[in-house]
Amino acid sequence: MIASFKTAVARLRLFYTEIKIYMVSSLLSVSTDDVLTVINSLFFILGGIAVFMVGMNMMGSNLENAAGRSMRKLMTKATKNRFIGVGTGAAVTAIVNSSSATTVMIVGFVNVGLMTLTQAVSVIMGANIGTTISAFIMALSTAGGAFSVAAVFALVAFVGFVITLVAKKDKIKRIGYIFIGLGLIFVGLDVMSGAVKALTEGNVGEGVKKMFIALGNGDKPLTWEIIVLFLLGAALTAAMQSSGALTAIVISLAGGGLISLQMAMCIILGTNVGTCVTSLISSVGASVNARRAAMVHLLFNIVGCFIFIWPVAFAGKYIAQFLNSVIKSTQWQIAIFHMVFNLLTTALLLPFVNYLVKLACLIVKDKKGAEASAEEYERLDKRLLKTPAIAVGQVRKELLHMGGMAFENYKRALDMLISGDISQKPDFEATEKSINDYNSFISSFLVKLSLEELAETDEKKVSSFYHVASDIERIGDYAENIVEYAERMIIDKAQFSEHAKAEILEMDKHVTELYMWVEKTFGEIDMKYLPSVEAEEQATDDACKMMQDAHLRRMTEGHCTAEAGAVYLQLALNMERIGDHMNNIAQSVRGYAHH
């Protein structure tokens, strides 16, 4: 092992020396035109990468927004079994055009409890398969000979631009941006391919080819070079935060004959490890399970690369010959290798999902005590902002949870008032603080969410959620008033009559029934429950009026004390206002629910 390492170091030094000799000799014999050719080519390569990345991001983000509802359904299905999870990961990655984006999304889902760690593993495996679509898009850009695929997609970009100019509806504009993004991907690839082609011609081409041959672009098997190429692929992918961009560069270099298929395979293996850096960074500060999800992504790719790197190193020539017998284009060969690698790695490791999870749990230890409790509190993770459509759905869940806490506190407060026992007050205060904290946190999250690109329906939801959070917080405030009435009754040694208690419980029955219908309406976004909501809200209004009339009658007959009577009237009004706020929450769905 030590001898092999020393050999690798020696070969690296030799390669470095060869590069220096080539550069010195090139500088002595180089012409001004050659220098300008190299500089121009490098600038065009960088510009092509920029155009390609802009296109990928534009197409991915707009496809994601357009398919927001479908993605939510896919993520729900992902929890059923491993095979569906793999399919979901592949489909979502194909939509957003980035395995890094999908994995960051999954880390966020695990962090907020939308997905278990075991469920996340199969989706991550699928994401690695889905990302191979990018390589096929890049290979497609080189097809056609005299027929230019890039030219056709440049026209597609122009059509998309026209659509964005004339369209008035957001949905149509989004289609235009998808076209622009798709066109820019091919334009960027064409620019890179043209720049690389310029580096393969004339004196410059001869020199560049010699430099790459020194690195291993010959007929001999790769040995030490595999380490350099693998690490190069991992490092550049980590730096660029995009395996797709580096794959595009590799395909361009291979298409120009500057690197062999064997060299390209080594770099592609490295990109699979480098792309894990994005998810690892995104997991910083997340829950233990979220960090474990990122660790599983890294372990999966490391194990896969370890399995395949040896055949590539020592039998790469034969693999290349086999692929060449299947299809002549080097670009398509790279795309096929990329897909086969991820398919076989998934097939090999899918049965061992539980072992990958256990290994990740050993590496990322559990937290204890207050640190673990604080970690689990914020279930609206900022990582969800990368998938606005799913973030909107999670906000709804948190509002339902917040509403449940407010209703629980209302019932707790009413029980303290009727029983005259305020021993539950510490629990009440802790819940009230949580409600207020939730209101602040959700409102802050909604501000960030509103700045993202949202579908028209989701924009309406986000707008209504501000008011829903405020309504829930107001219910908590009215419950707080009821606790104050309970304390006043104890101080004044006042009590309700049995008739008064029965009337309070009758109104509470309607408030409780109203809450049940509101929860269904808001949780299921279904307007069919609204008639029941409105009927119970009217019933609370009628009960409030009945309580006021009954109070006046008892006061006239002298059956009610002034202290108890004052609290009774205030209680009736507070319960009626709680019903109003509940009704507001249910009515909020009118703005976006499907009729």
Coordinates of C-alpha atoms in Angstrom, one line a residue, residues 19 98 150-151 166 173 194 235 260 270-271 310 367 373 381 397 428 521:
I19 CA 3.1 20.1 -17.7
S98 CA -30.7 18.5 -9.8
A150 CA -28.8 23.4 -30.2
A151 CA -30.2 25.7 -33.0
V166 CA -47.3 38.5 -24.3
K173 CA -45.6 32.8 -18.3
G194 CA -17.5 25.0 -29.8
A235 CA -13.6 18.6 -5.7
S260 CA -10.8 9.3 -23.1
G270 CA -16.0 11.6 -8.5
T271 CA -19.0 13.9 -9.2
W310 CA -11.8 -0.8 -9.6
K367 CA -28.6 14.4 21.1
S373 CA -36.0 19.2 22.7
D381 CA -37.5 24.4 8.2
K397 CA -50.2 21.4 9.0
F428 CA -52.2 26.7 30.2
T521 CA -62.7 22.5 6.3

